[in-house]
Short mmCIF file of C-alpha atoms in Angstrom, two decimals:
data_model
loop_
_atom_site.label_atom_id
_atom_site.label_comp_id
_atom_site.label_asym_id
_atom_site.label_seq_id
_atom_site.Cartn_x
_atom_site.Cartn_y
_atom_site.Cartn_z
CA MET A 22 26.99 -5.60 6.95
CA ALA A 23 25.54 -3.71 4.05
CA THR A 24 21.97 -4.72 5.31
CA LEU A 25 22.79 -3.50 8.67
CA ARG A 26 23.95 -0.18 7.60
CA ALA A 27 20.95 0.13 5.30
CA LEU A 28 18.55 -0.84 8.42
CA CYS A 29 20.32 1.86 10.40
CA ALA A 30 19.78 4.40 7.83
CA LEU A 31 16.21 3.59 7.56
CA ALA A 32 15.95 3.71 11.20
CA GLN A 33 17.17 7.27 11.12
CA VAL A 34 14.55 8.04 8.27
CA LEU A 35 11.82 6.46 10.12
CA ALA A 36 12.36 7.26 13.69
CA VAL A 37 10.43 10.71 13.02
CA ARG A 38 7.17 8.49 12.52
CA VAL A 39 6.94 8.15 16.33
CA GLY A 40 5.94 11.52 17.38
CA SER A 41 3.82 13.65 19.79
CA SER A 42 0.01 13.47 19.88
CA ARG A 43 -0.20 17.09 20.53
CA ALA A 44 -2.32 18.84 17.97
CA GLY A 45 -1.51 22.37 16.58
CA ASN A 46 -1.00 24.49 13.44
CA ASP A 47 2.89 23.57 12.92
CA PRO A 48 3.07 19.88 11.97
CA TYR A 49 6.74 20.05 12.02
CA LYS A 50 6.78 20.89 15.89
CA THR A 51 3.48 19.26 16.89
CA HIS A 52 3.75 16.04 14.77
CA THR A 53 0.20 16.39 14.03
CA TYR A 54 -1.84 18.05 11.08
CA SER A 55 -5.34 18.71 9.96
CA VAL A 56 -6.44 19.41 6.43
CA PRO A 57 -9.77 19.62 4.52
CA VAL A 58 -11.24 17.10 2.33
CA GLN A 59 -11.07 18.43 -1.50
CA THR A 60 -14.04 20.80 -2.35
CA GLU A 61 -16.26 19.93 -5.18
CA TRP A 62 -14.29 22.17 -7.46
CA GLU A 63 -10.97 20.77 -6.60
CA ALA A 64 -12.27 17.14 -7.13
CA ASN A 65 -13.86 17.92 -10.43
CA ALA A 66 -10.40 19.34 -11.46
CA THR A 67 -8.57 16.21 -10.66
CA HIS A 68 -11.25 13.71 -11.74
CA VAL A 69 -11.04 12.06 -15.14
CA PRO A 70 -13.79 9.62 -16.20
CA LEU A 71 -12.53 6.31 -17.60
CA ASP A 72 -14.27 6.63 -21.00
CA GLU A 73 -12.11 10.01 -21.47
CA VAL A 74 -8.85 8.36 -20.40
CA LEU A 75 -9.33 5.33 -23.03
CA GLN A 76 -10.16 7.63 -25.88
CA LYS A 77 -7.45 7.28 -28.52
CA GLY A 78 -5.14 10.16 -28.32
CA SER A 79 -6.93 11.96 -25.19
CA PRO A 80 -4.23 14.01 -23.22
CA ARG A 81 -6.48 14.60 -20.30
CA LEU A 82 -5.11 12.04 -17.63
CA LYS A 83 -1.51 12.87 -18.42
CA ASP A 84 -2.19 16.67 -18.37
CA VAL A 85 -3.89 16.26 -14.92
CA LEU A 86 -0.90 14.18 -13.52
CA ASP A 87 1.50 16.70 -14.71
CA LYS A 88 -0.22 19.77 -13.36
CA TYR A 89 -1.48 18.30 -10.00
CA GLY A 90 0.83 15.35 -9.48
CA PHE A 91 -2.13 13.05 -9.10
CA ALA A 92 -5.41 12.37 -10.60
CA VAL A 93 -8.62 10.06 -9.95
CA VAL A 94 -9.94 7.98 -12.91
CA THR A 95 -13.59 7.21 -12.25
CA GLY A 96 -15.55 4.25 -13.27
CA VAL A 97 -12.57 1.70 -13.24
CA VAL A 98 -14.74 -0.90 -11.58
CA PRO A 99 -18.14 -0.43 -12.57
CA PHE A 100 -20.99 -0.55 -10.00
CA GLN A 101 -22.30 -3.98 -10.80
CA GLU A 102 -18.77 -5.44 -10.14
CA GLN A 103 -18.13 -3.64 -6.81
CA GLN A 104 -19.97 -6.25 -4.85
CA ALA A 105 -17.68 -8.93 -6.48
CA PHE A 106 -14.70 -7.26 -5.00
CA GLU A 107 -16.24 -7.00 -1.60
CA ASP A 108 -17.41 -10.68 -1.69
CA ASP A 109 -13.75 -11.66 -2.45
CA PHE A 110 -12.54 -9.67 0.70
CA LYS A 111 -15.36 -11.21 2.72
CA ASP A 112 -13.92 -14.71 1.58
CA ASP A 113 -10.59 -13.89 2.50
CA LEU A 114 -11.42 -12.85 5.92
CA LEU A 115 -13.50 -15.87 6.52
CA ASP A 116 -10.58 -18.01 5.41
CA LEU A 117 -8.60 -16.29 8.06
CA VAL A 118 -10.96 -16.99 10.80
CA ASP A 119 -9.61 -19.94 12.99
CA LYS A 120 -12.69 -21.95 12.90
CA GLU A 121 -11.34 -24.56 15.63
CA ALA A 122 -10.67 -21.77 18.16
CA LEU A 123 -14.01 -20.06 17.42
CA SER A 124 -15.87 -23.14 18.24
CA THR A 125 -14.61 -23.11 21.77
CA GLY A 126 -14.31 -19.26 22.00
CA PRO A 127 -16.57 -16.67 23.63
CA GLU A 128 -20.00 -15.94 22.41
CA ALA A 129 -19.22 -12.33 21.49
CA ALA A 130 -16.59 -13.72 19.06
CA LYS A 131 -19.09 -16.31 17.55
CA TYR A 132 -21.73 -13.48 17.17
CA ALA A 133 -18.98 -11.25 15.42
CA HIS A 134 -18.41 -14.08 12.94
CA GLU A 135 -22.16 -14.38 12.13
CA ARG A 136 -22.15 -10.80 11.52
CA LEU A 137 -19.31 -11.02 9.15
CA LEU A 138 -21.06 -13.87 7.29
CA LYS A 139 -24.14 -11.70 6.96
CA GLU A 140 -22.87 -8.29 6.43
CA GLY A 141 -19.42 -8.66 5.10
CA PRO A 142 -16.11 -6.80 5.55
CA ARG A 143 -17.73 -3.52 7.06
CA ALA A 144 -18.98 -5.58 9.99
CA PHE A 145 -15.47 -7.25 10.65
CA PRO A 146 -14.60 -6.25 14.25
CA ILE A 147 -12.56 -3.06 14.38
CA ARG A 148 -10.63 -4.09 17.49
CA THR A 149 -9.55 -7.26 15.64
CA ALA A 150 -8.51 -5.37 12.43
CA GLU A 151 -6.44 -2.91 14.55
CA THR A 152 -4.86 -5.82 16.67
CA TYR A 153 -4.28 -8.46 14.36
CA LEU A 154 -4.46 -7.19 10.73
CA THR A 155 -3.40 -3.63 10.17
CA GLU A 156 -0.64 -0.91 10.95
CA GLY A 157 -0.72 2.85 10.39
CA ALA A 158 -3.58 4.10 8.20
CA GLY A 159 -5.09 0.75 7.79
CA PHE A 160 -2.11 -1.20 5.94
CA VAL A 161 -2.57 -4.88 5.85
CA LEU A 162 0.95 -6.10 5.73
CA LYS A 163 0.86 -9.55 7.27
CA ARG A 164 -1.24 -12.70 7.14
CA ALA A 165 -0.96 -12.99 3.42
CA LEU A 166 -4.13 -10.89 2.49
CA MET A 167 -2.34 -8.88 0.07
CA HIS A 168 -2.10 -12.12 -1.71
CA GLY A 169 -5.74 -13.02 -1.39
CA ARG A 170 -8.71 -13.00 -3.99
CA PHE A 171 -9.27 -9.17 -3.51
CA ALA A 172 -5.89 -8.08 -4.19
CA TRP A 173 -5.48 -10.22 -7.18
CA ARG A 174 -8.72 -9.26 -8.72
CA ALA A 175 -7.73 -5.62 -8.47
CA ARG A 176 -4.05 -6.22 -9.87
CA ARG A 177 -5.50 -8.07 -12.93
CA HIS A 178 -8.40 -6.03 -13.53
CA PRO A 179 -8.49 -5.12 -17.18
CA ASN A 180 -9.58 -1.45 -16.58
CA VAL A 181 -6.63 -1.10 -14.18
CA ALA A 182 -4.30 -2.44 -16.88
CA ALA A 183 -5.90 -0.21 -19.57
CA VAL A 184 -5.31 3.02 -17.42
CA PHE A 185 -1.75 2.48 -16.59
CA GLY A 186 -1.37 1.28 -20.51
CA THR A 187 -2.28 4.83 -21.55
CA LEU A 188 0.67 6.25 -19.39
CA PHE A 189 3.18 4.02 -21.21
CA PRO A 190 1.84 3.95 -24.82
CA GLU A 191 4.84 2.76 -26.36
CA GLU A 192 5.51 -0.49 -24.01
CA GLU A 193 3.93 -3.84 -25.00
CA LYS A 194 3.57 -5.10 -21.55
CA LEU A 195 3.30 -3.91 -18.11
CA VAL A 196 3.92 -5.86 -14.84
CA THR A 197 2.52 -5.29 -11.38
CA SER A 198 4.00 -4.92 -7.77
CA VAL A 199 2.32 -6.79 -4.87
CA ASP A 200 1.88 -4.18 -2.46
CA VAL A 201 -0.44 -4.00 0.65
CA THR A 202 -4.17 -3.91 0.98
CA PHE A 203 -5.96 -0.85 2.86
CA PHE A 204 -8.63 -1.81 5.15
CA THR A 205 -10.52 -0.30 8.01
CA PRO A 206 -13.97 -1.69 8.77
CA LYS A 207 -17.01 0.28 10.01
CA GLY A 208 -16.45 1.43 13.63
CA GLY A 209 -13.15 3.30 13.10
CA GLN A 210 -12.90 6.58 14.89
CA ILE A 211 -13.57 9.70 12.56
CA SER A 212 -10.18 11.85 12.82
CA LYS A 213 -9.89 15.75 12.79
CA THR A 214 -6.10 15.44 13.07
CA ASN A 215 -3.59 12.74 11.96
CA SER A 216 0.00 12.11 12.82
CA PHE A 217 2.36 14.07 10.27
CA SER A 218 4.09 11.71 8.05
CA ALA A 219 4.04 13.56 4.71
CA HIS A 220 6.58 11.89 2.43
CA VAL A 221 7.71 11.24 -1.34
CA ASP A 222 8.34 7.61 -2.48
CA GLN A 223 11.33 8.37 -4.91
CA ASN A 224 14.91 9.64 -3.87
CA LYS A 225 16.82 11.17 -6.57
CA HIS A 226 19.89 9.77 -4.94
CA ASP A 227 18.89 6.10 -4.73
CA VAL A 228 21.64 3.99 -6.09
CA ARG A 229 19.27 1.24 -7.45
CA ASP A 230 19.39 1.21 -11.06
CA GLY A 231 16.53 3.01 -12.87
CA LEU A 232 14.73 4.14 -9.74
CA SER A 233 16.07 7.68 -9.17
CA ASP A 234 14.76 9.16 -12.19
CA SER A 235 12.03 6.89 -13.61
CA GLU A 236 8.52 8.20 -14.18
CA THR A 237 6.54 6.01 -11.84
CA TYR A 238 2.69 6.26 -10.74
CA GLN A 239 1.47 4.63 -7.60
CA GLY A 240 -2.37 3.96 -7.52
CA VAL A 241 -4.98 2.75 -5.06
CA LEU A 242 -8.28 1.10 -6.32
CA TYR A 243 -11.02 2.38 -4.13
CA ILE A 244 -13.92 0.01 -3.61
CA TRP A 245 -15.46 1.72 -0.93
CA PRO A 246 -15.82 5.57 -1.54
CA ALA A 247 -13.37 7.91 0.15
CA GLY A 248 -14.00 11.36 1.25
CA GLU A 249 -15.40 13.15 4.51
CA GLY A 250 -15.53 10.74 7.49
CA THR A 251 -13.47 8.06 5.86
CA SER A 252 -9.80 6.86 5.72
CA THR A 253 -8.23 8.22 2.38
CA THR A 254 -5.06 9.49 0.90
CA VAL A 255 -3.75 13.05 1.29
CA LEU A 256 -1.94 14.81 -1.27
CA TRP A 257 -0.15 18.03 -1.92
CA PRO A 258 -1.28 19.25 -5.52
CA GLY A 259 1.79 20.14 -7.48
CA SER A 260 4.20 19.18 -5.02
CA HIS A 261 6.05 16.83 -7.46
CA HIS A 262 7.98 19.66 -8.85
CA ASP A 263 9.70 22.32 -6.93
CA ARG A 264 8.95 20.90 -3.47
CA TRP A 265 10.48 17.36 -4.55
CA ASP A 266 13.51 19.22 -5.76
CA THR A 267 13.98 20.92 -2.50
CA MET A 268 13.78 17.65 -0.42
CA MET A 269 16.15 16.06 -2.47
CA GLU A 270 18.78 18.90 -1.77
CA ASP A 271 18.81 17.73 1.78
CA GLU A 272 21.71 15.63 2.95
CA ARG A 273 19.48 13.22 4.73
CA PHE A 274 18.29 11.96 1.48
CA LYS A 275 21.53 12.05 0.02
CA ASP A 276 22.85 9.81 2.62
CA SER A 277 19.87 7.39 2.76
CA GLY A 278 19.82 6.91 -1.09
CA LYS A 279 23.27 5.39 -1.00
CA TYR A 280 21.40 2.31 0.90
CA GLY A 281 18.70 2.24 -1.60
CA ILE A 282 16.00 3.86 0.52
CA HIS A 283 13.37 5.69 -1.47
CA TYR A 284 11.28 6.75 1.46
CA CYS A 285 11.81 10.54 2.05
CA GLU A 286 9.87 12.15 4.76
CA ILE A 287 9.69 16.02 5.49
CA ARG A 288 10.32 15.53 9.45
CA ALA A 289 13.38 13.40 8.72
CA MET A 290 15.20 16.56 6.89
CA TYR A 291 18.55 17.70 8.28
CA ASN A 292 17.67 21.12 7.13
CA GLN A 293 14.92 22.05 9.80
CA ALA A 294 14.32 25.43 8.41
CA ARG A 295 13.16 23.97 5.06
CA GLY A 296 11.52 21.11 6.90
CA THR A 297 9.45 23.80 8.75
CA GLN A 298 8.66 25.58 5.53
CA LEU A 299 7.51 22.43 3.62
CA ALA A 300 5.43 21.30 6.88
CA ALA A 301 3.71 24.72 6.82
CA GLY A 302 2.93 24.37 3.07
CA TRP A 303 1.43 20.66 3.70
CA ALA A 304 -0.80 22.17 6.39
CA GLU A 305 -1.99 24.97 4.00
CA HIS A 306 -2.21 23.18 0.59
CA ALA A 307 -2.51 19.35 1.18
CA ARG A 308 -5.96 17.96 0.60
CA ARG A 309 -7.71 14.59 1.52
CA VAL A 310 -8.80 13.12 -1.75
CA VAL A 311 -12.26 12.31 -2.62
CA VAL A 312 -12.70 9.09 -4.65
CA PRO A 313 -15.88 7.55 -5.70
CA ALA A 314 -16.38 3.79 -5.20
CA GLY A 315 -14.67 1.95 -7.98
CA GLY A 316 -12.20 4.84 -8.83
CA LEU A 317 -8.65 4.57 -9.28
CA LEU A 318 -6.37 7.17 -7.43
CA LEU A 319 -2.94 7.86 -9.17
CA TRP A 320 0.05 9.77 -8.34
CA ASN A 321 3.53 10.43 -9.10
CA SER A 322 5.90 8.98 -6.77
CA ARG A 323 7.61 12.45 -6.35
CA THR A 324 4.34 14.06 -5.07
CA LEU A 325 4.19 14.47 -1.29
CA HIS A 326 1.46 12.35 0.39
CA THR A 327 0.36 10.03 3.15
CA GLY A 328 -2.47 8.16 4.56
CA TRP A 329 -5.31 9.49 6.34
CA ARG A 330 -6.54 7.47 9.21
CA GLY A 331 -10.30 8.19 10.27
CA GLY A 332 -13.29 5.93 9.16
CA PRO A 333 -13.83 2.85 6.93
CA ARG A 334 -11.83 2.19 3.77
CA LEU A 335 -11.42 -0.90 1.53
CA ALA A 336 -8.86 -0.23 -1.19
CA GLN A 337 -6.02 -2.07 -2.93
CA THR A 338 -2.57 -0.33 -3.79
CA VAL A 339 -1.76 -0.85 -7.42
CA CYS A 340 1.37 -0.03 -9.59
CA LEU A 341 2.00 -1.20 -13.01
CA GLU A 342 5.25 -0.54 -14.77
CA PRO A 343 6.79 -1.40 -18.14
CA ALA A 344 8.30 -4.99 -18.32
CA SER A 345 11.29 -3.41 -20.02
CA ARG A 346 12.25 -1.81 -16.79
CA ARG A 347 12.02 -4.95 -14.82
CA LYS A 348 15.10 -7.11 -14.54
CA GLU A 349 15.10 -10.98 -14.38
CA THR A 350 16.48 -10.46 -10.70
CA ALA A 351 13.44 -8.52 -10.04
CA ARG A 352 11.08 -10.81 -11.56
CA LEU A 353 12.63 -13.62 -9.48
CA ALA A 354 12.25 -11.62 -6.29
CA LYS A 355 8.50 -11.02 -6.78
CA LEU A 356 8.17 -14.83 -7.39
CA ARG A 357 9.47 -15.34 -3.91
CA LEU A 358 6.88 -12.47 -2.58
CA ALA A 359 4.03 -14.26 -4.31
CA ALA A 360 4.85 -17.75 -3.02
CA LEU A 361 5.67 -16.57 0.61
CA GLY A 362 2.75 -14.42 0.73
CA LEU A 363 4.63 -11.14 1.50
CA PRO A 364 4.08 -7.50 0.44
CA SER A 365 6.47 -5.49 -1.88
CA THR A 366 6.82 -1.71 -1.94
CA HIS A 367 5.08 -0.01 -4.76
CA TRP A 368 7.77 -0.46 -7.10
CA ALA A 369 6.59 -2.89 -9.92
CA GLN A 370 9.98 -2.81 -11.53
CA LEU A 371 11.81 -3.95 -8.50
CA GLY A 372 10.33 -6.67 -6.22
CA MET A 373 11.61 -5.10 -3.02
CA GLN A 374 10.15 -6.73 0.01
CA HIS A 375 8.20 -4.11 2.16
CA ASP A 376 10.52 -2.83 4.85
CA MET A 377 8.05 -3.02 7.49
CA VAL A 378 7.96 -6.92 7.36
CA LEU A 379 11.55 -7.86 6.77
CA GLY A 380 11.94 -11.20 8.36
CA TYR A 381 8.34 -11.90 8.62
CA GLY A 382 7.28 -15.43 7.76
CA GLY A 383 4.39 -14.52 5.49
CA VAL A 384 2.48 -18.02 4.84
CA PHE A 385 4.80 -19.78 7.13
CA ALA A 386 4.20 -17.35 10.06
CA LYS A 387 3.30 -19.09 13.29
CA ASP A 388 1.29 -16.20 15.04
CA ARG A 389 -2.28 -17.26 15.49
CA ALA A 390 -4.71 -14.61 17.04
CA PRO A 391 -6.66 -15.90 20.14
CA ALA A 392 -10.30 -14.99 20.55
CA SER A 393 -11.28 -13.03 23.32
CA ALA A 394 -14.60 -11.09 24.81
CA PRO A 395 -13.74 -7.87 26.49
CA PHE A 396 -16.12 -6.03 28.85
CA MET A 397 -17.18 -4.05 25.76
CA PHE A 398 -19.52 -6.58 23.87
CA GLY A 399 -18.90 -4.76 20.48
CA ARG A 400 -15.23 -4.99 20.47
CA PRO A 401 -14.41 -8.93 20.39
CA LEU A 402 -11.19 -10.34 19.07
CA LEU A 403 -12.05 -12.84 16.34
CA PRO A 404 -9.39 -15.98 16.41
CA LEU A 405 -7.19 -15.61 13.15
CA LEU A 406 -5.02 -18.16 11.57
CA PRO A 407 -1.43 -17.07 10.81
CA ALA A 408 -1.93 -16.55 7.07
CA LEU A 409 -4.12 -17.27 3.98
CA ARG A 410 -2.62 -19.58 1.46
CA PRO A 411 -1.40 -17.25 -1.28
CA GLN A 412 -3.38 -17.09 -4.53
CA GLY A 413 -0.02 -17.54 -6.31
CA LEU A 414 1.17 -20.64 -4.55
CA ALA A 415 1.00 -23.34 -6.86
CA ASP A 416 -0.19 -26.76 -5.62
CA GLY A 417 2.54 -29.18 -4.82
CA ALA A 418 5.01 -26.50 -4.35
CA ASP A 419 7.95 -27.48 -2.12
CA GLU A 420 6.94 -25.72 0.99
CA GLY A 421 9.99 -27.14 3.03
CA ARG A 422 12.41 -25.56 0.72
CA LEU A 423 10.43 -22.33 0.26
CA GLU A 424 10.23 -21.73 3.95
CA LYS A 425 14.13 -21.58 3.89
CA LEU A 426 13.63 -18.36 1.89
CA VAL A 427 12.02 -16.37 4.62
CA GLU A 428 15.13 -15.25 6.07
CA VAL A 429 17.43 -14.13 3.25
CA GLU A 430 20.35 -11.87 2.79
CA TYR A 431 19.63 -8.59 0.87
CA SER A 432 21.83 -6.63 -1.49
CA THR A 433 20.15 -3.25 -0.43
CA LEU A 434 17.22 -2.85 1.78
CA GLY A 435 14.46 -5.37 0.89
CA THR A 436 16.38 -6.34 -2.27
CA TRP A 437 16.97 -9.94 -2.55
CA ALA A 438 19.90 -11.62 -4.69
CA PHE A 439 18.21 -15.31 -4.88
CA PRO A 440 21.33 -17.30 -5.27
CA GLY A 441 20.44 -20.74 -6.66
CA SER A 442 16.74 -20.56 -6.15
CA ALA A 443 15.42 -19.79 -9.49
CA ALA A 444 14.02 -23.39 -10.40
CA LEU A 445 12.33 -23.61 -7.11
CA LEU A 446 10.56 -20.21 -7.41
CA GLU A 447 9.59 -20.97 -11.12
CA ALA A 448 7.87 -24.18 -9.97
CA SER A 449 6.29 -22.49 -6.88
CA VAL A 450 4.12 -19.90 -8.39
CA ARG A 451 0.91 -20.53 -10.60
CA ASP A 452 1.36 -19.35 -14.26
CA THR A 453 -1.74 -17.21 -13.90
CA ILE A 454 -0.07 -15.17 -11.34
CA LYS A 455 3.49 -15.28 -12.81
CA GLU A 456 2.57 -13.73 -15.98
CA HIS A 457 1.70 -10.60 -14.15
CA LEU A 458 4.99 -10.35 -12.26
#
């Protein structure tokens, strides 16, 4: 019953995501918006080189985060390593292709597969990505791709850990979330407007222990550069202060917090006058963030942000938090996600299953994607398997028992209580992955 009430509360919050496609200057009414890419001056003000971040005692990264609510750490993945990331993602995509179905499929699908082999992820058919892989602004929520080689290379990269470590200098160990991958191949439409879904990911009224007031930084590690003509992240500089406080006064979020819902969207606010003011501020002040290849975008979870869909993107969400914040229940919940090939939300301390895939089978999903060759030769559908084998799933794991953990009861939205499953989960996840959870 608690889960049902939570889902109903979430439905009220998320109902505003489905809006009109009419463009205009008032995002609150038109449900769309248009904002520019950062200027060179704006980008320089928020960019901090990795070398400077890692200088002992350097306050620059924290100062930028405190002032703007976000920062871009450049050079986190050196140029000479970026191809290895792209190769990992190429291998993940190739492993997803249903070779048996491809052998009897249309020539257009076979040609698309050859292009993927030769040219890599940029050549992945855009129609296949949009139909079978991604949601919204290129979120990869299914087929266990967020537990593939690419995602885990990002989460375990020493420079990622080093950057987050500077934000929590007193902590001995950090742990990771298992959030989604962002992917839009070449061929995606360049957009001048996007659907208005500006939100924060921290609710002052969240009843879950430690989440309402913790200092948490979300991150996206960009392997392809982001800027003009690409999909990227949009942020409102400085909104993590007064604007977050204004949103937290709204009765909508006081109510949703009772059910453990951290997602707070401007258009969901009960107070329409304040919502309209915030939307107007977003249209004036928000910026599409410029991130060079190999850069790590960080932002405070109280900062207003959303994804921008319009052009290619290959990036991995990352969030590390102190292990001291993570309870044993959360660690076991993340073991379940790692074994089943399911995404979490951004919280590393929590292990909350992403609310957009509750009930989804992960590695045990059955939804194969058939091949097809539409009239437009350049937009074939590659046949895909239901899922990758997650990097964390141990050899010899009891998959019969694990499959029973797909449908579980949640104490709050997406938060699992794991009765009697600890031993199974400990045996089901590789130590090389487990140590990061």
